[in-house]
Short mmCIF file of C-alpha atoms in Angstrom, two decimals:
data_model
loop_
_atom_site.label_atom_id
_atom_site.label_comp_id
_atom_site.label_asym_id
_atom_site.label_seq_id
_atom_site.Cartn_x
_atom_site.Cartn_y
_atom_site.Cartn_z
CA MET A 19 21.33 24.30 -8.14
CA THR A 20 21.57 26.83 -10.93
CA SER A 21 21.54 24.56 -13.98
CA GLU A 22 18.90 24.85 -16.67
CA THR A 23 16.95 21.96 -15.18
CA GLY A 24 17.57 22.87 -11.54
CA ASN A 25 14.12 24.28 -10.80
CA ASN A 26 10.66 22.84 -10.43
CA ALA A 27 9.14 24.49 -13.50
CA ALA A 28 11.93 23.45 -15.88
CA LEU A 29 11.91 19.84 -14.71
CA HIS A 30 8.13 19.73 -14.98
CA ARG A 31 8.33 20.94 -18.58
CA LEU A 32 10.91 18.26 -19.46
CA ASP A 33 8.80 15.60 -17.75
CA LYS A 34 5.78 16.57 -19.82
CA GLN A 35 7.90 16.54 -22.97
CA TYR A 36 9.48 13.10 -22.57
CA HIS A 37 7.54 10.93 -20.13
CA LEU A 38 4.38 9.07 -21.14
CA GLN A 39 1.63 11.29 -19.77
CA THR A 40 -0.15 8.89 -17.46
CA TYR A 41 0.48 10.99 -14.35
CA ASN A 42 -1.01 14.43 -13.84
CA ARG A 43 2.05 15.35 -11.83
CA ILE A 44 2.31 18.16 -9.30
CA PRO A 45 5.06 20.52 -10.61
CA ILE A 46 7.45 19.90 -7.72
CA ALA A 47 10.70 17.92 -8.10
CA PHE A 48 12.24 16.55 -4.92
CA SER A 49 16.00 16.30 -4.64
CA HIS A 50 16.64 14.65 -1.28
CA GLY A 51 15.09 13.59 1.99
CA LYS A 52 15.88 12.69 5.58
CA GLY A 53 13.53 11.08 8.06
CA ALA A 54 10.00 12.40 7.53
CA ARG A 55 11.16 15.45 5.55
CA VAL A 56 12.02 16.09 1.90
CA TRP A 57 13.43 19.06 0.00
CA ASP A 58 12.68 20.13 -3.56
CA VAL A 59 15.29 21.20 -6.10
CA GLU A 60 14.77 24.84 -5.11
CA GLY A 61 15.57 24.09 -1.47
CA ARG A 62 12.08 24.21 0.01
CA GLU A 63 11.42 21.82 2.90
CA TYR A 64 8.29 19.65 3.35
CA ILE A 65 6.97 17.26 5.97
CA ASP A 66 6.12 14.05 4.15
CA ALA A 67 2.77 12.67 5.35
CA LEU A 68 2.45 10.47 2.25
CA ALA A 69 5.72 8.46 2.39
CA GLY A 70 5.69 7.72 -1.32
CA ILE A 71 2.15 6.30 -0.88
CA ALA A 72 2.86 4.23 2.25
CA VAL A 73 6.25 3.02 0.99
CA ASN A 74 8.92 4.84 3.02
CA SER A 75 7.96 3.40 6.41
CA LEU A 76 11.42 4.09 7.84
CA GLY A 77 11.44 7.55 6.31
CA HIS A 78 13.94 8.82 3.79
CA CYS A 79 17.56 7.64 3.77
CA HIS A 80 17.35 5.56 6.95
CA PRO A 81 20.89 4.38 7.78
CA ALA A 82 19.87 0.71 7.89
CA ILE A 83 18.48 0.90 4.34
CA VAL A 84 21.35 2.98 2.96
CA ASP A 85 23.90 0.62 4.51
CA ALA A 86 22.12 -2.48 3.20
CA ILE A 87 21.91 -1.11 -0.35
CA THR A 88 25.52 0.03 -0.31
CA ALA A 89 26.86 -3.25 1.03
CA GLN A 90 24.82 -5.50 -1.25
CA ALA A 91 25.44 -3.38 -4.35
CA GLY A 92 29.15 -3.82 -3.72
CA ARG A 93 28.82 -7.60 -3.57
CA LEU A 94 26.07 -8.87 -5.87
CA MET A 95 22.95 -7.20 -7.26
CA HIS A 96 21.36 -9.75 -9.58
CA ILE A 97 21.78 -13.43 -10.42
CA SER A 98 18.35 -14.58 -11.74
CA ASN A 99 16.13 -17.11 -10.00
CA TYR A 100 17.96 -20.08 -11.50
CA PHE A 101 20.18 -19.90 -8.42
CA VAL A 102 19.80 -19.62 -4.66
CA SER A 103 20.19 -16.14 -3.13
CA GLU A 104 21.20 -15.84 0.52
CA PRO A 105 19.29 -12.61 1.28
CA GLN A 106 16.21 -14.00 -0.51
CA VAL A 107 16.30 -17.14 1.61
CA GLN A 108 16.72 -15.11 4.79
CA LEU A 109 13.85 -12.77 3.91
CA ALA A 110 11.57 -15.66 2.98
CA GLN A 111 12.32 -17.37 6.30
CA LEU A 112 11.64 -14.19 8.26
CA LEU A 113 8.32 -13.52 6.50
CA VAL A 114 7.12 -17.08 7.06
CA GLU A 115 8.11 -17.02 10.72
CA ILE A 116 6.29 -13.77 11.52
CA SER A 117 3.23 -14.23 9.28
CA GLY A 118 1.94 -17.73 10.05
CA LEU A 119 1.87 -18.58 6.35
CA ASP A 120 4.11 -21.22 4.82
CA ARG A 121 5.56 -20.17 1.45
CA VAL A 122 6.78 -16.96 -0.21
CA PHE A 123 7.22 -15.87 -3.82
CA PHE A 124 8.95 -12.56 -4.54
CA ALA A 125 7.87 -10.13 -7.26
CA ASN A 126 8.77 -6.55 -8.17
CA SER A 127 5.60 -4.69 -7.21
CA GLY A 128 2.19 -4.87 -5.66
CA THR A 129 0.29 -5.43 -8.88
CA GLU A 130 2.65 -8.28 -9.81
CA SER A 131 1.97 -9.81 -6.42
CA ILE A 132 -1.76 -9.62 -7.07
CA GLU A 133 -1.41 -11.19 -10.52
CA GLY A 134 0.65 -14.00 -9.02
CA ALA A 135 -1.85 -14.49 -6.21
CA PHE A 136 -4.65 -14.93 -8.75
CA LYS A 137 -2.61 -17.48 -10.70
CA ILE A 138 -1.84 -19.46 -7.54
CA ALA A 139 -5.47 -19.32 -6.41
CA ARG A 140 -6.74 -20.52 -9.78
CA LYS A 141 -4.18 -23.34 -10.00
CA SER A 142 -5.19 -24.52 -6.53
CA ALA A 143 -8.89 -24.26 -7.34
CA HIS A 144 -8.56 -26.16 -10.61
CA ALA A 145 -6.62 -28.92 -8.83
CA ARG A 146 -9.65 -29.32 -6.55
CA GLY A 147 -12.22 -29.29 -9.35
CA ARG A 148 -13.35 -25.70 -8.88
CA GLY A 149 -13.61 -22.88 -11.38
CA GLY A 150 -11.38 -19.84 -11.51
CA GLY A 151 -13.71 -16.99 -10.58
CA ILE A 152 -12.42 -14.17 -8.38
CA ILE A 153 -14.75 -12.10 -6.19
CA SER A 154 -13.49 -8.61 -5.30
CA MET A 155 -14.95 -5.64 -3.45
CA GLU A 156 -16.48 -2.38 -4.56
CA ARG A 157 -14.07 0.55 -3.97
CA SER A 158 -11.15 -1.89 -4.12
CA PHE A 159 -7.80 -1.19 -5.72
CA HIS A 160 -5.35 -3.98 -6.47
CA GLY A 161 -3.10 -2.43 -9.12
CA ARG A 162 -3.12 -1.40 -12.78
CA THR A 163 -2.35 -4.56 -14.78
CA LEU A 164 -5.26 -6.13 -16.63
CA ALA A 165 -6.29 -8.71 -14.06
CA ALA A 166 -5.91 -6.11 -11.31
CA ILE A 167 -8.17 -3.57 -13.01
CA ALA A 168 -10.65 -6.36 -13.80
CA THR A 169 -11.31 -6.42 -10.05
CA GLY A 170 -12.12 -2.70 -10.02
CA GLY A 171 -14.68 -0.28 -11.34
CA GLU A 172 -15.50 0.96 -14.82
CA ARG A 173 -13.38 4.10 -14.47
CA MET A 174 -10.21 2.00 -14.22
CA GLN A 175 -11.24 -0.28 -17.10
CA ARG A 176 -12.41 2.30 -19.62
CA GLY A 177 -10.51 1.97 -22.91
CA PHE A 178 -8.67 -1.22 -21.97
CA GLY A 179 -11.23 -3.88 -22.88
CA PRO A 180 -11.93 -6.63 -23.27
CA MET A 181 -11.38 -7.35 -19.61
CA PRO A 182 -10.15 -10.77 -18.46
CA ALA A 183 -13.09 -13.01 -17.65
CA GLY A 184 -14.05 -14.46 -14.30
CA PHE A 185 -14.18 -11.38 -12.04
CA THR A 186 -17.16 -10.32 -9.92
CA ARG A 187 -17.53 -7.34 -7.56
CA VAL A 188 -19.66 -7.13 -4.42
CA PRO A 189 -20.12 -4.49 -1.69
CA PHE A 190 -17.43 -4.30 0.99
CA ASN A 191 -18.29 -5.47 4.53
CA ASP A 192 -21.36 -7.33 3.21
CA ILE A 193 -21.14 -11.06 3.92
CA THR A 194 -24.59 -11.69 2.45
CA ALA A 195 -23.45 -10.35 -0.92
CA ILE A 196 -20.49 -12.74 -0.97
CA GLU A 197 -22.68 -15.67 0.02
CA ALA A 198 -24.93 -14.90 -2.94
CA ALA A 199 -21.98 -14.57 -5.34
CA ILE A 200 -20.08 -17.73 -4.40
CA SER A 201 -20.51 -20.84 -6.54
CA ASP A 202 -18.52 -23.88 -7.60
CA ASP A 203 -16.91 -21.61 -10.20
CA THR A 204 -15.37 -19.40 -7.49
CA ALA A 205 -11.67 -19.83 -6.79
CA ALA A 206 -11.08 -16.98 -4.34
CA VAL A 207 -12.29 -13.85 -2.61
CA VAL A 208 -9.82 -10.94 -2.56
CA LEU A 209 -10.00 -7.85 -0.36
CA GLU A 210 -7.95 -5.20 1.41
CA PRO A 211 -8.51 -5.35 5.18
CA VAL A 212 -8.15 -1.57 4.97
CA GLN A 213 -9.11 -0.17 1.58
CA GLY A 214 -6.54 2.43 0.52
CA GLU A 215 -7.33 4.09 -2.80
CA GLY A 216 -11.02 3.54 -2.10
CA GLY A 217 -10.96 6.06 0.74
CA ILE A 218 -9.52 4.31 3.84
CA HIS A 219 -12.40 1.99 4.69
CA VAL A 220 -11.74 -0.64 7.37
CA ALA A 221 -13.22 -4.13 7.33
CA THR A 222 -15.11 -5.12 10.46
CA ALA A 223 -13.87 -8.03 12.55
CA GLU A 224 -17.27 -9.69 12.32
CA TYR A 225 -17.18 -9.52 8.54
CA LEU A 226 -13.71 -10.99 8.22
CA HIS A 227 -14.41 -13.82 10.66
CA ALA A 228 -17.66 -14.64 8.87
CA LEU A 229 -15.82 -14.55 5.54
CA ARG A 230 -13.11 -16.88 6.82
CA ALA A 231 -15.78 -19.34 7.98
CA LEU A 232 -17.63 -19.06 4.65
CA CYS A 233 -14.46 -19.75 2.67
CA ASP A 234 -13.69 -22.75 4.86
CA ARG A 235 -17.17 -24.18 4.29
CA THR A 236 -17.16 -23.70 0.54
CA GLY A 237 -13.52 -24.42 -0.33
CA VAL A 238 -13.00 -20.89 -1.67
CA LEU A 239 -9.60 -19.33 -0.96
CA LEU A 240 -9.31 -16.07 0.96
CA ILE A 241 -6.77 -13.52 -0.34
CA PHE A 242 -5.77 -10.50 1.75
CA ASP A 243 -4.20 -7.65 -0.16
CA GLU A 244 -1.93 -6.06 2.46
CA ILE A 245 0.15 -4.17 -0.06
CA GLN A 246 -0.71 -0.85 1.62
CA CYS A 247 -2.02 -1.76 5.07
CA GLY A 248 0.64 -4.38 5.86
CA ILE A 249 4.26 -4.10 7.05
CA ALA A 250 3.51 -2.44 10.43
CA ARG A 251 1.46 0.43 9.03
CA SER A 252 -1.86 -0.59 10.58
CA GLY A 253 -0.46 -1.02 14.10
CA LYS A 254 0.47 -4.69 13.77
CA MET A 255 3.02 -6.19 11.41
CA PHE A 256 0.08 -7.35 9.29
CA ALA A 257 -3.48 -6.05 9.43
CA LYS A 258 -4.73 -9.65 9.57
CA ASP A 259 -3.27 -9.86 13.08
CA ILE A 260 -5.55 -7.06 14.29
CA PHE A 261 -8.56 -9.15 13.32
CA GLY A 262 -7.16 -12.59 14.14
CA VAL A 263 -7.98 -13.95 10.67
CA LEU A 264 -5.43 -15.97 8.68
CA PRO A 265 -5.90 -15.77 4.90
CA ASP A 266 -4.89 -18.50 2.48
CA ILE A 267 -2.88 -16.04 0.40
CA MET A 268 -1.51 -12.60 1.32
CA THR A 269 0.15 -10.01 -0.92
CA LEU A 270 2.74 -7.47 0.20
CA ALA A 271 4.77 -4.66 -1.40
CA LYS A 272 5.08 -0.90 -0.65
CA GLY A 273 6.65 -0.78 2.84
CA LEU A 274 8.41 -4.13 2.41
CA GLY A 275 11.41 -2.66 0.60
CA GLY A 276 11.66 0.67 2.36
CA GLY A 277 11.72 2.40 -1.03
CA ILE A 278 13.30 -0.34 -3.18
CA PRO A 279 10.72 -2.04 -5.47
CA ILE A 280 9.74 -5.47 -4.19
CA GLY A 281 6.53 -7.44 -3.80
CA ALA A 282 5.71 -10.74 -2.13
CA ILE A 283 3.03 -13.41 -2.27
CA LEU A 284 2.65 -15.51 0.87
CA CYS A 285 0.46 -18.60 0.94
CA ARG A 286 -0.41 -21.60 3.07
CA GLU A 287 0.92 -25.04 2.25
CA HIS A 288 -2.41 -26.48 1.08
CA VAL A 289 -2.44 -23.75 -1.58
CA ALA A 290 1.26 -23.95 -2.46
CA GLU A 291 1.17 -27.68 -3.12
CA ALA A 292 -0.77 -27.11 -6.36
CA MET A 293 2.12 -25.17 -7.90
CA GLU A 294 4.73 -26.96 -9.99
CA TYR A 295 8.09 -26.00 -11.44
CA GLY A 296 7.58 -23.43 -14.20
CA ASP A 297 4.06 -22.42 -13.16
CA HIS A 298 5.21 -18.93 -12.28
CA GLY A 299 8.43 -16.94 -12.44
CA THR A 300 10.18 -13.59 -12.70
CA THR A 301 13.52 -12.33 -13.92
CA PHE A 302 14.10 -9.55 -11.39
CA GLY A 303 11.78 -10.52 -8.52
CA GLY A 304 13.55 -11.15 -5.24
CA ASN A 305 17.03 -10.35 -6.52
CA PRO A 306 19.84 -9.95 -3.96
CA LEU A 307 19.71 -6.14 -3.90
CA ALA A 308 15.95 -5.95 -3.34
CA THR A 309 15.78 -8.73 -0.75
CA ALA A 310 18.82 -7.52 1.20
CA THR A 311 17.19 -4.09 1.43
CA ALA A 312 13.83 -5.57 2.42
CA LEU A 313 15.54 -7.76 5.02
CA ALA A 314 17.18 -4.71 6.58
CA THR A 315 13.84 -2.89 6.49
CA MET A 316 11.98 -5.73 8.19
CA ARG A 317 14.64 -6.25 10.85
CA THR A 318 14.60 -2.54 11.67
CA LEU A 319 10.81 -2.47 11.89
CA ILE A 320 10.94 -5.39 14.31
CA GLU A 321 13.92 -4.22 16.38
CA GLU A 322 12.53 -0.71 16.78
CA ASN A 323 9.00 -2.00 17.44
CA LEU A 324 7.56 0.30 14.80
CA ALA A 325 4.25 -1.55 14.53
CA GLU A 326 3.52 -0.57 18.12
CA ALA A 327 4.76 2.93 17.32
CA ALA A 328 2.35 3.13 14.39
CA GLU A 329 -0.51 2.11 16.66
CA ARG A 330 0.44 4.67 19.34
CA LYS A 331 1.16 7.53 16.95
CA GLY A 332 -1.90 6.71 14.89
CA ALA A 333 -4.12 6.89 17.98
CA TRP A 334 -2.68 10.34 18.84
CA LEU A 335 -3.03 11.59 15.28
CA ARG A 336 -6.58 10.29 14.94
CA THR A 337 -7.62 12.01 18.16
CA GLU A 338 -6.20 15.31 16.92
CA LEU A 339 -7.87 14.91 13.53
CA GLU A 340 -11.20 14.16 15.23
CA LYS A 341 -10.91 17.50 17.02
CA LEU A 342 -11.03 19.24 13.64
CA LYS A 343 -14.75 18.35 13.45
CA THR A 344 -15.50 20.97 16.11
CA LYS A 345 -13.67 23.64 14.13
CA HIS A 346 -14.61 22.73 10.56
CA SER A 347 -18.08 21.54 9.61
CA SER A 348 -16.66 20.20 6.36
CA VAL A 349 -14.89 17.37 8.23
CA LYS A 350 -17.28 14.43 8.04
CA GLU A 351 -15.37 11.39 9.29
CA VAL A 352 -11.92 10.20 10.34
CA ARG A 353 -11.19 6.53 9.79
CA GLY A 354 -8.38 4.03 9.47
CA LEU A 355 -5.94 1.99 11.51
CA GLY A 356 -2.52 2.91 12.85
CA LEU A 357 -0.78 5.38 10.56
CA MET A 358 -3.11 4.66 7.66
CA LEU A 359 -5.73 7.35 8.13
CA GLY A 360 -8.30 9.08 5.97
CA VAL A 361 -10.26 12.25 6.64
CA GLU A 362 -13.49 12.56 4.68
CA PHE A 363 -14.64 16.06 3.79
CA SER A 364 -17.80 17.50 2.30
CA PHE A 365 -15.78 18.79 -0.66
CA ALA A 366 -13.24 17.40 -3.15
CA THR A 367 -9.86 17.20 -1.45
CA LYS A 368 -7.45 17.91 -4.30
CA PRO A 369 -7.56 21.69 -3.62
CA LEU A 370 -6.93 20.91 0.04
CA MET A 371 -3.92 18.76 -0.82
CA LEU A 372 -2.51 21.60 -2.97
CA ALA A 373 -3.13 24.15 -0.22
CA MET A 374 -1.24 21.92 2.20
CA LEU A 375 1.67 21.69 -0.23
CA GLU A 376 1.89 25.48 -0.27
CA ARG A 377 2.28 25.28 3.51
CA GLY A 378 4.95 22.58 3.33
CA VAL A 379 3.06 19.33 4.02
CA ILE A 380 2.63 16.45 1.58
CA ALA A 381 -0.57 14.38 1.76
CA ASN A 382 -2.85 12.83 -0.85
CA ALA A 383 -6.38 13.28 -2.14
CA THR A 384 -8.13 9.98 -2.87
CA ALA A 385 -11.68 8.77 -3.52
CA ASP A 386 -12.63 12.34 -4.50
CA ASN A 387 -13.26 13.71 -1.01
CA VAL A 388 -10.83 11.91 1.28
CA LEU A 389 -7.47 13.20 2.49
CA ARG A 390 -5.11 10.22 2.90
CA ILE A 391 -2.41 10.43 5.57
CA VAL A 392 0.20 7.65 5.51
CA PRO A 393 3.42 9.16 6.90
CA PRO A 394 6.69 7.38 7.69
CA LEU A 395 6.33 5.34 10.87
CA ILE A 396 9.25 7.27 12.35
CA ILE A 397 7.43 10.63 12.13
CA SER A 398 7.68 12.66 15.34
CA GLU A 399 4.80 14.06 17.41
CA GLU A 400 6.01 17.57 16.59
CA GLU A 401 5.83 16.78 12.87
CA MET A 402 2.37 15.23 13.27
CA ARG A 403 1.22 18.35 15.13
CA THR A 404 2.41 20.45 12.20
CA VAL A 405 0.48 18.20 9.80
CA VAL A 406 -2.74 18.69 11.79
CA ASP A 407 -2.20 22.44 12.05
CA VAL A 408 -1.56 22.72 8.31
CA ILE A 409 -4.70 20.72 7.52
CA SER A 410 -6.73 23.08 9.68
CA ALA A 411 -5.15 26.23 8.24
CA SER A 412 -5.63 24.94 4.69
CA VAL A 413 -9.29 24.08 5.30
CA SER A 414 -9.81 27.57 6.76
CA SER A 415 -8.27 29.18 3.68
CA LEU A 416 -10.52 27.15 1.36
CA GLU A 417 -13.58 28.03 3.45
CA GLU A 418 -12.71 31.71 3.17
CA GLN A 419 -12.41 31.43 -0.61
CA ALA A 420 -15.74 29.62 -0.98
#
């Protein structure tokens, strides 16, 4: 492109001029993608090891997604939830059949799914004579709406008070802390089986089983936030299946739509029965375009056995990342499940992320000193090898500069 806006710097200037400055954006504008690769407006190619933050599980412009969007857009895009939608019904049925939960509500995003999950949990708790308190985990991230940031730390809440009441935080993987925090005023415990923004921390099986038993004894509902770790990314269709623990409520988004915005709240029947007509709703959530795209995404993930692929590829990638410890003393730990991996360093990882970009690989710095790697599930071994090599070369260049 040769137009006035057809370069990274010009588009970055316009973005800073017109868009609300809530993102400290990297001055690169992507124009198109295919598979696990994207190209910027100046024609430079990148391997995408971020996948739009664990969204593009089938990569960019997968034929199944493109065909589903094209076909549905030519028939019917939106009708409101006053009426029945065939692709919504089909997607709801599929999610119930593969999840072991009983009901689905569709939203537009992950944070909307979390908000809805809290409403459902509180309605169920109040129907049983309990309070509406929500216990969340330290290092958690559940979104950026008010109730979602009420579950998080002070950094997320600063300037947005007063916070909604009824939220308590405890250490992750600490069953004793939850036992001490639970009371008759507690409606639910919410956690990510694999914490994403918090630095890729994985719950232990012992912890989750003990938590399930504790919730059963006390009547507190258990909410799994699988917005990032679900939809095949962790090596199973849902991370809960790795641990063999069924939550009362589960939230989904990110990979569900293959790039089209959609979220979902799944719950068990004993929770759903507290909800009545008008208790919750959405104008756009679950519209025909979004659900037809998500249905195509889910069917492709299942037909191509991409959960197993994520487990296999993730094991290979983790082994290669572990080898970096022998070459770079700054590599402290590699953790995660499937193709949701984090590498902890002894230094802040934003400079590393930028150095990788210069070498044509997209990743993400999170939790200050963790490099997050969440590529499309269709990434090839050759592309993963390049990612590892670029990480190593970038670390070496930073070590030389230090």
